Short mmCIF file of C-alpha atoms in Angstrom, two decimals:
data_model
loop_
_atom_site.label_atom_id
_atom_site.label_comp_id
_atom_site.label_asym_id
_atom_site.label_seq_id
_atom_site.Cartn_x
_atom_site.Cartn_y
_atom_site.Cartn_z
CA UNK Y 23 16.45 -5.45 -48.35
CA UNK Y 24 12.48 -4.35 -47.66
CA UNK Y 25 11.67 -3.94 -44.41
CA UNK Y 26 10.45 -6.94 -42.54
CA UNK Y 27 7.16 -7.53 -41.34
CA UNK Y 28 6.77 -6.66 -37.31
CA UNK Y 29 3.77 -8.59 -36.49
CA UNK Y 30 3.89 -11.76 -38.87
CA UNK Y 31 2.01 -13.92 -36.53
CA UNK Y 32 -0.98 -11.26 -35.83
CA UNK Y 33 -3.70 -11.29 -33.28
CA UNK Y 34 -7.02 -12.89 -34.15
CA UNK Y 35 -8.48 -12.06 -31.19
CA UNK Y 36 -12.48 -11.43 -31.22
CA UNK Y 37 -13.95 -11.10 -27.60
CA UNK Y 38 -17.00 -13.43 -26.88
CA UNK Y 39 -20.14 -11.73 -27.15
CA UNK Y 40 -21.66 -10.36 -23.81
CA UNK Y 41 -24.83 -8.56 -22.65
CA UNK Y 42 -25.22 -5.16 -21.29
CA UNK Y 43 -24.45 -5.43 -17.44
CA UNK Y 44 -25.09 -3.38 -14.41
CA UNK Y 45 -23.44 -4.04 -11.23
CA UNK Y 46 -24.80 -2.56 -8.28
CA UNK Y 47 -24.64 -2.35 -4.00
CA UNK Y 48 -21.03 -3.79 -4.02
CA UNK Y 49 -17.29 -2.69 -2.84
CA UNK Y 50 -15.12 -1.22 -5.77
CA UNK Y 51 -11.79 -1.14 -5.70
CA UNK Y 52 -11.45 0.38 -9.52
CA UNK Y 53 -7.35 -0.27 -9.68
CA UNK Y 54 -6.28 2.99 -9.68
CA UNK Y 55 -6.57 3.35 -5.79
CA UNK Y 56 -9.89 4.44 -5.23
CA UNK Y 57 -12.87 2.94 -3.15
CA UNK Y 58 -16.29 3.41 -3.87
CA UNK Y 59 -18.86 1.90 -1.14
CA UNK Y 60 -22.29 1.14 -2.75
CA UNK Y 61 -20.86 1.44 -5.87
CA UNK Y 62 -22.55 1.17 -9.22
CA UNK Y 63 -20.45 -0.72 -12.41
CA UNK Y 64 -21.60 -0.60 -15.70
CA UNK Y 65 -20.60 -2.37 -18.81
CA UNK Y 66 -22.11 -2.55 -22.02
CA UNK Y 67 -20.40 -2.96 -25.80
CA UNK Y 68 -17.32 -4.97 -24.33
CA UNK Y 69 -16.20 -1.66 -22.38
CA UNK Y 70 -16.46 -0.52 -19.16
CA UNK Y 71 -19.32 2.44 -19.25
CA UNK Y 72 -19.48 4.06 -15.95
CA UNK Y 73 -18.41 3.64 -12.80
CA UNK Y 74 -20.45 5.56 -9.42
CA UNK Y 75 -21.78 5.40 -6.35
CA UNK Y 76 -25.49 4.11 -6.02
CA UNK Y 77 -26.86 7.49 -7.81
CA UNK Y 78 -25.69 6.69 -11.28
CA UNK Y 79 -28.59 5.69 -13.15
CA UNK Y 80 -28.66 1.92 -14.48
CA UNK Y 81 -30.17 2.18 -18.13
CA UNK Y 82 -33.00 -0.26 -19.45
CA UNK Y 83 -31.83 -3.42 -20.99
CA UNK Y 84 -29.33 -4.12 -18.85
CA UNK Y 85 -28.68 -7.36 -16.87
CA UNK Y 86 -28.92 -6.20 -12.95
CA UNK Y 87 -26.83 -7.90 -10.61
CA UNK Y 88 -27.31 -7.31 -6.77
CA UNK Y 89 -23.33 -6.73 -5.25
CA UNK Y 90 -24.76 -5.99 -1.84
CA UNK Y 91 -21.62 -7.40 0.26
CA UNK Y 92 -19.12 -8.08 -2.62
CA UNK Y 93 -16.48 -6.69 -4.40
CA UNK Y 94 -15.74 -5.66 -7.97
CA UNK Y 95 -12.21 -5.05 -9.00
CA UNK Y 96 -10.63 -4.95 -12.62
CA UNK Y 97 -9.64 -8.17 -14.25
CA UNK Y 98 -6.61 -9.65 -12.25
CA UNK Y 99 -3.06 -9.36 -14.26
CA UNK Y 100 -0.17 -11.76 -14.09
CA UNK Y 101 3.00 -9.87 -15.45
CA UNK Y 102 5.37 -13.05 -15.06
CA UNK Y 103 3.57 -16.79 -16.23
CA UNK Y 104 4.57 -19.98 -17.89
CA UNK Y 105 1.18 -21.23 -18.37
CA UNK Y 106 0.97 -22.57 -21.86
CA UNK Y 107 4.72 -23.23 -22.31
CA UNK Y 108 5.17 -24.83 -18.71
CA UNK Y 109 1.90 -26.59 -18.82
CA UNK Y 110 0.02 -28.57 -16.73
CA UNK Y 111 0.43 -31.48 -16.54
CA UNK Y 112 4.00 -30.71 -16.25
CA UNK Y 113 5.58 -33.54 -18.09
CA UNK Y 114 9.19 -33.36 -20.44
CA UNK Y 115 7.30 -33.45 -23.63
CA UNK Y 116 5.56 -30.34 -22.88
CA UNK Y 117 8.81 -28.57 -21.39
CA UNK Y 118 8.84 -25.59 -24.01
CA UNK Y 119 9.73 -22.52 -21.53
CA UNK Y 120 13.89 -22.48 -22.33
CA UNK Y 121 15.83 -22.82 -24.96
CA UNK Y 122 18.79 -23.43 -23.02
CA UNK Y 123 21.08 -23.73 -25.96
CA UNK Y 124 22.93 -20.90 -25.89
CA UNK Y 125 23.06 -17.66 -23.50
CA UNK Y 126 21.13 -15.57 -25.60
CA UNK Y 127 18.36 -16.29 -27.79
CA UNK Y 128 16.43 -13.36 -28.07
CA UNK Y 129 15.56 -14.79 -31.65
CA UNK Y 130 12.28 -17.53 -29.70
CA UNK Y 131 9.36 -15.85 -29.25
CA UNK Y 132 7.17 -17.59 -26.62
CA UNK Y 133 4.11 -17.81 -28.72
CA UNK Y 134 5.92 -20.37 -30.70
CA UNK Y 135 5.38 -22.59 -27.69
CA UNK Y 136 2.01 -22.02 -25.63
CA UNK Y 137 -0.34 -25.09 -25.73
CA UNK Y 138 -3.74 -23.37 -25.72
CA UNK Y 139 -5.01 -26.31 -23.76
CA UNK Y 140 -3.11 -25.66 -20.83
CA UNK Y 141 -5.77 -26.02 -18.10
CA UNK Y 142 -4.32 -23.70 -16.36
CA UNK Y 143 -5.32 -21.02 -17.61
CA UNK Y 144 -9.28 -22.20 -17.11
CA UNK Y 145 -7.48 -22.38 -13.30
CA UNK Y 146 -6.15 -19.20 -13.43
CA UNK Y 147 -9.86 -17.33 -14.82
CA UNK Y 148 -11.99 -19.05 -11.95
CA UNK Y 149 -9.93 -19.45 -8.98
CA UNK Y 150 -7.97 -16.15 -9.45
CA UNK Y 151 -9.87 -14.25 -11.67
CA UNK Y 152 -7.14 -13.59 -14.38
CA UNK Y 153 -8.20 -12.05 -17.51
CA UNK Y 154 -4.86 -10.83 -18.61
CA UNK Y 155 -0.88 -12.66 -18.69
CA UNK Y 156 2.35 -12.26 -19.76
CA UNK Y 157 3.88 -15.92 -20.93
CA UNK Y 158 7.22 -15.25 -20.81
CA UNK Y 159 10.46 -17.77 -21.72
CA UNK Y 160 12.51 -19.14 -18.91
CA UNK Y 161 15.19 -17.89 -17.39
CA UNK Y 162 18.10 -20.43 -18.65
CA UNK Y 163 19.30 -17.38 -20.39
CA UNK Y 164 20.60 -14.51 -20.45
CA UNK Y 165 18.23 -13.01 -23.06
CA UNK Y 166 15.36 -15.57 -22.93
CA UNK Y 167 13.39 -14.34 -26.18
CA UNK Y 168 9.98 -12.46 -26.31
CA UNK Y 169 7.33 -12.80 -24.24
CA UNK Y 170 3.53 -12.40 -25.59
CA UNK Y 171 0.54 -11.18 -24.26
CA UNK Y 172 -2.60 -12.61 -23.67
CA UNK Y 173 -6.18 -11.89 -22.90
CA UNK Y 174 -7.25 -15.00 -20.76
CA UNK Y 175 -10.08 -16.42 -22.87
CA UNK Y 176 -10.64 -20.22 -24.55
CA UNK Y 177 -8.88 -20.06 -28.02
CA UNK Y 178 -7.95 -22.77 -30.55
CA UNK Y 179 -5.15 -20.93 -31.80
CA UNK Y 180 -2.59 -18.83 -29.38
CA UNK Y 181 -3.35 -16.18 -32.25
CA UNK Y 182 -6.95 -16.41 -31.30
CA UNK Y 183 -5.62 -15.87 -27.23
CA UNK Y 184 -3.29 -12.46 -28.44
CA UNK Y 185 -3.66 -9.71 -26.56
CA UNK Y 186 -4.34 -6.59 -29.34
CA UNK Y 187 -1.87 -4.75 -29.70
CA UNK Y 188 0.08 -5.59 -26.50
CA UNK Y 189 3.73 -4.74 -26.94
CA UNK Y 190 6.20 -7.71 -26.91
CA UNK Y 191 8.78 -8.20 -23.99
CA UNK Y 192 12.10 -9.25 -24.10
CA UNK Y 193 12.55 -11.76 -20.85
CA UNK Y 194 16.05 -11.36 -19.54
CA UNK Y 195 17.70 -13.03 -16.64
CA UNK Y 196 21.21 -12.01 -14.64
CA UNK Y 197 22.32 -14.12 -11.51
CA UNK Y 198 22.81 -17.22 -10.77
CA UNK Y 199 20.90 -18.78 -13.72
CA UNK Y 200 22.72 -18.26 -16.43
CA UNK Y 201 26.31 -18.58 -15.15
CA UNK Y 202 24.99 -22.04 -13.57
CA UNK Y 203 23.51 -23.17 -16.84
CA UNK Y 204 26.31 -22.40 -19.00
CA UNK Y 205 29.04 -22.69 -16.52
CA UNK Y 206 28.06 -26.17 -15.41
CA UNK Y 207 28.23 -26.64 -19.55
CA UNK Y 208 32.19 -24.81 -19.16
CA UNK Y 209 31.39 -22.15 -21.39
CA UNK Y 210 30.58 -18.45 -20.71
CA UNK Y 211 29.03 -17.45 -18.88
CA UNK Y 212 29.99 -19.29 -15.69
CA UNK Y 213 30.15 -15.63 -13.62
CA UNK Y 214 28.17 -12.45 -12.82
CA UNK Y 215 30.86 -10.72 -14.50
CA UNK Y 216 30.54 -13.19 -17.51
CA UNK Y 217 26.86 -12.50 -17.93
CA UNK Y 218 27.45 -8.77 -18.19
CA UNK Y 219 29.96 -9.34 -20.57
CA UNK Y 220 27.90 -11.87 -22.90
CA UNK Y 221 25.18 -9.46 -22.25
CA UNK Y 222 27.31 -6.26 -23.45
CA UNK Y 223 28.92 -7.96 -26.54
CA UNK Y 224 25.69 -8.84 -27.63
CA UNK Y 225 23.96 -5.14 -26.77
CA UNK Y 226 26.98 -3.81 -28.95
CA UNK Y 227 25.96 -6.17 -32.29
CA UNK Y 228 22.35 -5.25 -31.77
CA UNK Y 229 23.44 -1.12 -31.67
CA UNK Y 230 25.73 -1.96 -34.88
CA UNK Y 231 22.78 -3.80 -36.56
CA UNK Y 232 20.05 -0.56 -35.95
CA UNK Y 233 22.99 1.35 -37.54
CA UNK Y 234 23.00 -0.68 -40.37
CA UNK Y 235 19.30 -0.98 -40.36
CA UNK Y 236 18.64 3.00 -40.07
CA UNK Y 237 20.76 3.77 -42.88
CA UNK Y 238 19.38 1.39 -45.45
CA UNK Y 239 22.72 -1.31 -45.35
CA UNK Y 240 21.24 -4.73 -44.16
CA UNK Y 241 21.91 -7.33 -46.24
CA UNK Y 242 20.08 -10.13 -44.43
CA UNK Y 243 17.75 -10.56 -41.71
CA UNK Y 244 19.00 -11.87 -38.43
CA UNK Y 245 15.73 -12.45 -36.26
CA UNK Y 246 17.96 -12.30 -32.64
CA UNK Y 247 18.92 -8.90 -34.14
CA UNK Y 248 15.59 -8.03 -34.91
CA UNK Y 249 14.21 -8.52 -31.17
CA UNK Y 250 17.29 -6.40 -29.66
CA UNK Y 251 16.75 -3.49 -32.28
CA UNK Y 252 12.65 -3.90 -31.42
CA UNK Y 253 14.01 -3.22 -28.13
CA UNK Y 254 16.73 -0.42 -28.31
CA UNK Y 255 13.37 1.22 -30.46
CA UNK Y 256 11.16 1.27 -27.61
CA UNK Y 257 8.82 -1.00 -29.00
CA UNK Y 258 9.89 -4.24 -26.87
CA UNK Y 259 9.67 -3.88 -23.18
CA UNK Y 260 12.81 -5.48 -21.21
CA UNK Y 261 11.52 -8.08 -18.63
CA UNK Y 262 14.47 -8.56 -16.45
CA UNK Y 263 14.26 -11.85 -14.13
CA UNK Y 264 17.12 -10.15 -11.63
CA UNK Y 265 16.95 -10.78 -7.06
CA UNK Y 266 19.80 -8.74 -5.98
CA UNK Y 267 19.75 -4.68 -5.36
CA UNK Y 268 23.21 -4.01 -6.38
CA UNK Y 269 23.14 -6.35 -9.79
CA UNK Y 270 19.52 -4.38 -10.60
CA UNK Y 271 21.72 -1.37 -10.53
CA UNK Y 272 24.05 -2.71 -12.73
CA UNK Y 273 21.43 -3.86 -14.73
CA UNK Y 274 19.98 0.13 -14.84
CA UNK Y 275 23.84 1.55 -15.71
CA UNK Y 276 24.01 -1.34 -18.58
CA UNK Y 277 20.76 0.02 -19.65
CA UNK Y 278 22.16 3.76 -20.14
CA UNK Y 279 25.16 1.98 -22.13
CA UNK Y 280 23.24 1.18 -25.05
CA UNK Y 281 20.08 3.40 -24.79
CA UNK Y 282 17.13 0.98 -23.46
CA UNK Y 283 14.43 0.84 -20.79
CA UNK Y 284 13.82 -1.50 -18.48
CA UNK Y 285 10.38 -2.08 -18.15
CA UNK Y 286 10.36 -4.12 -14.73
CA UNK Y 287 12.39 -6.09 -12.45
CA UNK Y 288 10.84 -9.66 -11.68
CA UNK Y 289 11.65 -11.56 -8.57
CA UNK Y 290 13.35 -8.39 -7.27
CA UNK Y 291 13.46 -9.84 -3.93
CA UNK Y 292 16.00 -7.10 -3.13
CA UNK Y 293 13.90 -4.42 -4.65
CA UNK Y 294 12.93 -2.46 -1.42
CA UNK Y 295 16.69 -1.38 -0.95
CA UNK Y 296 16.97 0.44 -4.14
CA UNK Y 297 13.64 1.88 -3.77
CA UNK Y 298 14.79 5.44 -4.30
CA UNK Y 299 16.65 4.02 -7.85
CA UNK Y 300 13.55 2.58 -9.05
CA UNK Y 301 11.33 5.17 -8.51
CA UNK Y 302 13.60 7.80 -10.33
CA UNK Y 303 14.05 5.33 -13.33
CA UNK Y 304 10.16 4.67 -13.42
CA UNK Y 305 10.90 0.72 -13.20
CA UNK Y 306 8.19 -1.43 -11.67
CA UNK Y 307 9.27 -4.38 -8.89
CA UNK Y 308 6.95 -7.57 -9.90
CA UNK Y 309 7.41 -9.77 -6.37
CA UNK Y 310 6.49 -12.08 -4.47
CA UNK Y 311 4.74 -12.19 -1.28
CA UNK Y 312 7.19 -14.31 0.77
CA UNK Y 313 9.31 -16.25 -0.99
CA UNK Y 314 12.87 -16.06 -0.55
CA UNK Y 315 15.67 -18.06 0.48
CA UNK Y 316 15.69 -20.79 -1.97
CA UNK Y 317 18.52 -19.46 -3.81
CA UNK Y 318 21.91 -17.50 -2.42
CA UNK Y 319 20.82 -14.49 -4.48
CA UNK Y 320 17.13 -14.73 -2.52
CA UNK Y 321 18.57 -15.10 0.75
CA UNK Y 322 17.53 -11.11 1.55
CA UNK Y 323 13.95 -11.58 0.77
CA UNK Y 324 11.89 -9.99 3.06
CA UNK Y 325 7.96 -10.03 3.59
CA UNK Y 326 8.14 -6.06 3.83
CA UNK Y 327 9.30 -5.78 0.00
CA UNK Y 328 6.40 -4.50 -1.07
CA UNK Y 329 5.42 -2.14 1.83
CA UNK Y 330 8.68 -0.84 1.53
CA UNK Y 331 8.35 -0.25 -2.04
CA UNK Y 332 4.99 1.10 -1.60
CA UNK Y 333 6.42 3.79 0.76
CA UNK Y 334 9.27 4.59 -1.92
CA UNK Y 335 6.98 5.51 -4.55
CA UNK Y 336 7.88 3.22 -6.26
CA UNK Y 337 6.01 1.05 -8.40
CA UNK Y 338 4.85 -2.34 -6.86
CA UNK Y 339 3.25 -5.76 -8.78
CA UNK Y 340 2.64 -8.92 -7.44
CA UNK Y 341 3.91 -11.94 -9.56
CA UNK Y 342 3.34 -15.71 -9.94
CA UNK Y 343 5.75 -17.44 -12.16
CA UNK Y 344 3.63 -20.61 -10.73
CA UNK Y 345 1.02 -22.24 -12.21
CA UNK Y 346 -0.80 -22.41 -8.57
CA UNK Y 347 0.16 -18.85 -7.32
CA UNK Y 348 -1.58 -17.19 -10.88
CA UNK Y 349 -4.88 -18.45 -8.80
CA UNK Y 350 -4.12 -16.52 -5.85
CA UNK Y 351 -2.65 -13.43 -6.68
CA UNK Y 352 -5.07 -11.26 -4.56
CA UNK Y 353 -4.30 -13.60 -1.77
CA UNK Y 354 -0.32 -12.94 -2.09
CA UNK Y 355 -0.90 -9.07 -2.19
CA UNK Y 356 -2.73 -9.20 0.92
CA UNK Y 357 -0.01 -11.31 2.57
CA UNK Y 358 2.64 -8.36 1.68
CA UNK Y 359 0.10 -5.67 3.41
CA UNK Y 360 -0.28 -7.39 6.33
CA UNK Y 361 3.58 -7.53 6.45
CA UNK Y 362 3.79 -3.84 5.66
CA UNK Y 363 1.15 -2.95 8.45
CA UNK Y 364 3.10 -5.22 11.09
CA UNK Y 365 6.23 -2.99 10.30
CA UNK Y 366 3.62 0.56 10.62
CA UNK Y 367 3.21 0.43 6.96
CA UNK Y 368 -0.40 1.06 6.46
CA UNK Y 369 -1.33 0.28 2.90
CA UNK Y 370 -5.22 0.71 1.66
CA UNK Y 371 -6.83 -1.85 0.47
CA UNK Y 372 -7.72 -0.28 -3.34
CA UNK Y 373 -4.04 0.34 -3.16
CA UNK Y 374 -3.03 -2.52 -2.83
CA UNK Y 375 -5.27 -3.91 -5.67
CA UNK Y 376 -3.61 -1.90 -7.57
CA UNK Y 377 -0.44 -4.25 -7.23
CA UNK Y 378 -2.19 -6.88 -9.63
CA UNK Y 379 -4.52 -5.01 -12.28
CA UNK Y 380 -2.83 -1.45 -12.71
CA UNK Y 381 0.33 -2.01 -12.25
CA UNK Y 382 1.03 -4.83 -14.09
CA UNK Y 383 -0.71 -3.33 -16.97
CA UNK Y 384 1.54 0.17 -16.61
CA UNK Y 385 4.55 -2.45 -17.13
CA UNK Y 386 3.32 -4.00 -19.99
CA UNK Y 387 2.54 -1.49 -21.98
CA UNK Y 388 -1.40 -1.73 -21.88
CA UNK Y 389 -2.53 0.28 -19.17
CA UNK Y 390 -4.28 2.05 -21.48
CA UNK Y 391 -6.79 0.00 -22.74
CA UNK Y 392 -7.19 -2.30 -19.40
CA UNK Y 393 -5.96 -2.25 -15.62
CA UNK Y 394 -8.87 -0.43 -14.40
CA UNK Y 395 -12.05 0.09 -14.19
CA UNK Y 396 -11.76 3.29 -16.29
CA UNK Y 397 -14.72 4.34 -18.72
CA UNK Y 398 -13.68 3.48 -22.13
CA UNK Y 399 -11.44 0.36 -21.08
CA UNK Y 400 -12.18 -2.87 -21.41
CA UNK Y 401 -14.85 -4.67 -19.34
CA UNK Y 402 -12.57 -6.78 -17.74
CA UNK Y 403 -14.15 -7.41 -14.57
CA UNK Y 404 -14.07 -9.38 -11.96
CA UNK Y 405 -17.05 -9.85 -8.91
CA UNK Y 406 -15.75 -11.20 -5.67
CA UNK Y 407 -17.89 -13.02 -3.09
CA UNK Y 408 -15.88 -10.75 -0.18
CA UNK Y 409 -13.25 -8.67 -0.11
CA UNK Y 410 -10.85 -9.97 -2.88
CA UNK Y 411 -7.87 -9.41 0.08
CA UNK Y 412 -9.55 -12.08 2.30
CA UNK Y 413 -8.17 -14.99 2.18
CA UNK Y 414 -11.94 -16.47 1.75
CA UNK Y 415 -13.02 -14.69 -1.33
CA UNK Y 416 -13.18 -16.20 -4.35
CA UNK Y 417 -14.70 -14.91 -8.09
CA UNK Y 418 -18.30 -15.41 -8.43
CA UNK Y 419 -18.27 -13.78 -11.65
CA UNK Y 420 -15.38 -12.80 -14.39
CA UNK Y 421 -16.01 -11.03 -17.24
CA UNK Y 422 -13.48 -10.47 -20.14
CA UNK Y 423 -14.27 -7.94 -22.83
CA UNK Y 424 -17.75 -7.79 -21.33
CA UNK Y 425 -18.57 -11.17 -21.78
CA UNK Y 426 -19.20 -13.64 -18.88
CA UNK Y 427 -16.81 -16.23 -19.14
CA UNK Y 428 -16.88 -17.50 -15.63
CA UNK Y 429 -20.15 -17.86 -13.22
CA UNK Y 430 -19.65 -19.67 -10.02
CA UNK Y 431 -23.40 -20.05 -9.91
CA UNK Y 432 -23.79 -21.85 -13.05
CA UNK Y 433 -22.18 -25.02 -13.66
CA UNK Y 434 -22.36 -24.21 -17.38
CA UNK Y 435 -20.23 -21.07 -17.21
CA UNK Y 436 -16.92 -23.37 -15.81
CA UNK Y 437 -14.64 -23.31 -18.77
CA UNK Y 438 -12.96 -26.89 -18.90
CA UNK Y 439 -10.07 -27.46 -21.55
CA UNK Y 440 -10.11 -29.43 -24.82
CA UNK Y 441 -7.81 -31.54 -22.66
CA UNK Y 442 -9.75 -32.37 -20.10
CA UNK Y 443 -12.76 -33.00 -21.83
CA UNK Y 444 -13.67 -36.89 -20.47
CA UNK Y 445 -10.95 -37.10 -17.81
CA UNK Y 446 -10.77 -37.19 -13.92
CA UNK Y 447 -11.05 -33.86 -12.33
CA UNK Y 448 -12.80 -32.25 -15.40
CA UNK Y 449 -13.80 -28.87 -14.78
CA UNK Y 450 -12.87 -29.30 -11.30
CA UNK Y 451 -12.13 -25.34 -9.84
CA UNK Y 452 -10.57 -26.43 -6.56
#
């Protein structure tokens, strides 16, 4: 049997054109830590060009804009959305996030389900200043299916949304989830100790498949297969929806089993008492600010997670998995440093912006290309009105790829959806 085709739904991304751009007087936080005051951005040819303080030279030709008492920060990143295949509005007939048929079904991809028109994600761009998400499947099951990545833009197609050359993710889920899906169907899973099994038995077919596969013997092509082999390759990146410290740990020990990575925890509410484990394994914590407690296995959130992380080492990112939270990402970080500095946790502020552009982009395998405001990446961008950590700020300007897709100062640079084209609330950014 050939060898099947890896990408047989491809990216037809093209980035909207832009203008040269020079962004000077303002606050930037470039998302790898730093802090320049008076700082000079430049971006021309859909990259970011240079980034100084007020002595680097602005070039002719390029569109000035005055930053005096703003911010500039890399595009914002959400590592854990449902926009497109949890859209809003949020009725049944566009409920396409889990296929809660069976406990694993690594074989859906989630591109197979994002509605394009999703306003949300014209929400996400102005109000949060998103240029970049992961749409991943629910978490119904124990191995959810692949996630995709996408660059936060207007598109007709999902294609035509594709992050380039973004990895996939595999979304997988332990806890109470699964075992309450399936158990409440009486099959297995209906335990922890179920999942782990279902989980194992399937790990095992997927190492006897790459076997098969390396050594030329597949006879057919089994697509849940194919996802589990992408992953035990290195190629896939394990999302794992997981709260509790001592079933991450499992999670890590299950991952030594059969020879994978896991990329990042999500909704590790527990994270910041395995701290030390994370660090050493080089896994990234994608949290919340503050929520916990509406679950038994959330019950030991705590508003210092990420300050606790933070002080670990270890690698920290700031979720939504909410189509209203993706709009105030910056807002949630600050929420978890203010926790961290009531505790004597003092966390800089270009640190913590790091929790929502680098970060994110370290765990998703496309840190090299965006996440910061690194000569060379791309000129994702976003201009605050105030210090993105105030809980006042807003975007005034976002720029994806170097083009200007969102201008809070020009009523004709407010993406609005196919969708809501002619209805109530069209174009409406509050």
């Amino acid at each position: 049997m050939s060898a099947p085709d890896d990408n047989p739904y491809p990216s037809t991304y093209r980035p909207y054109p832009g203008r040269p751009v020079a962004i000077v007087g303002a606050t930037v936080f470039d998302g790898t830590g730093a802090e320049i005051d008076n700082g000079t951005v430049l971006v021309s040819g859909g990259k970011v060009e240079a980034v100084g303080d007020a002595s680097l030279t602005v070039p002719e030709g390029y569109d000035r804009i005055d930053g005096r008492g703003k911010y500039v920060t890399p595009g914002v990143i959400d590592i854990h959305s449902h926009l497109g295949v949890y859209p809003s509005p949020g009725v049944r007939a566009l409920s396409d996030g889990n296929e809660a048929t069976s406990p694993t079904t690594p074989e859906v991809w989630a591109e197979h389900s994002v509605w394009p028109q999703d306003p949300g994600f014209t929400r996400a761009l102005v109000n949060g200043g998103v240029t970049s998400l992961q749409i991943l499947p629910g978490s119904a099951n124990l191995m959810g299916g692949r996630s995709v990545v996408l660059k936060n833009v207007p598109g007709r197609t999902v294609q035509s949304m594709k992050f380039p050359g973004a990895p996939y993710g595999l979304k997988m889920a332990c806890g109470e989830n699964p075992k309450r899906v399936y158990g409440s169907k009486g099959r297995m899973p209906s335990t922890r100790m179920g999942n782990f099994a279902v989980d194992r038995e399937t790990w095992i077919k997927a190492v006897e498949y790459k076997k098969k596969r390396d050594a030329g013997k597949l006879e057919k092509r089994d697509l849940a297969m194919e996802t589990l082999v992408g992953v035990l390759d290195g190629k896939i990146l394990v999302h794992n929806h997981c709260y509790r410290a001592d079933e991450m740990a499992q999670v890590i020990d299950m991952s030594k089993e059969f020879g994978y990575h896991v990329a990042a925890f999500h909704h590790a509410v527990e994270a910041y008492k395995i701290g030390d484990l994370l660090k050493q394994k080089d896994i990234c914590s994608a949290i919340w600010a503050d929520w916990w407690g509406f679950k038994m296995e959330a019950y030991d959130g705590i508003p210092e997670n990420a300050a606790l992380l933070q002080d670990a080492g270890a690698c920290v990112i700031i979720h939504s998995d909410d189509e209203y939270g993706i709009q105030r990402l910056n807002q949630e970080a600050a929420k978890a440093q203010g926790a961290g500095r009531r505790m004597g946790i003092s966390i800089p502020d270009g640190q913590v912006v790091r929790w929502f552009t680098l970060n994110p982009a370290h765990a998703m395998g496309i840190d090299k290309v965006t996440g910061s405001l690194t000569p060379g990446k791309m000129g994702d961008v976003v201009l605050w009105n105030g210090n993105p950590l105030s809980v006042y700020s807003r975007p005034e300007k976002v720029w994806i790829d170097g083009a200007m897709l969102y201008d809070a100062d020009n009523p004709k640079m407010r993406p609005v959806s196919d969708f809501e084209l002619g209805q109530p609330g069209e174009g409406d950014v509050k």
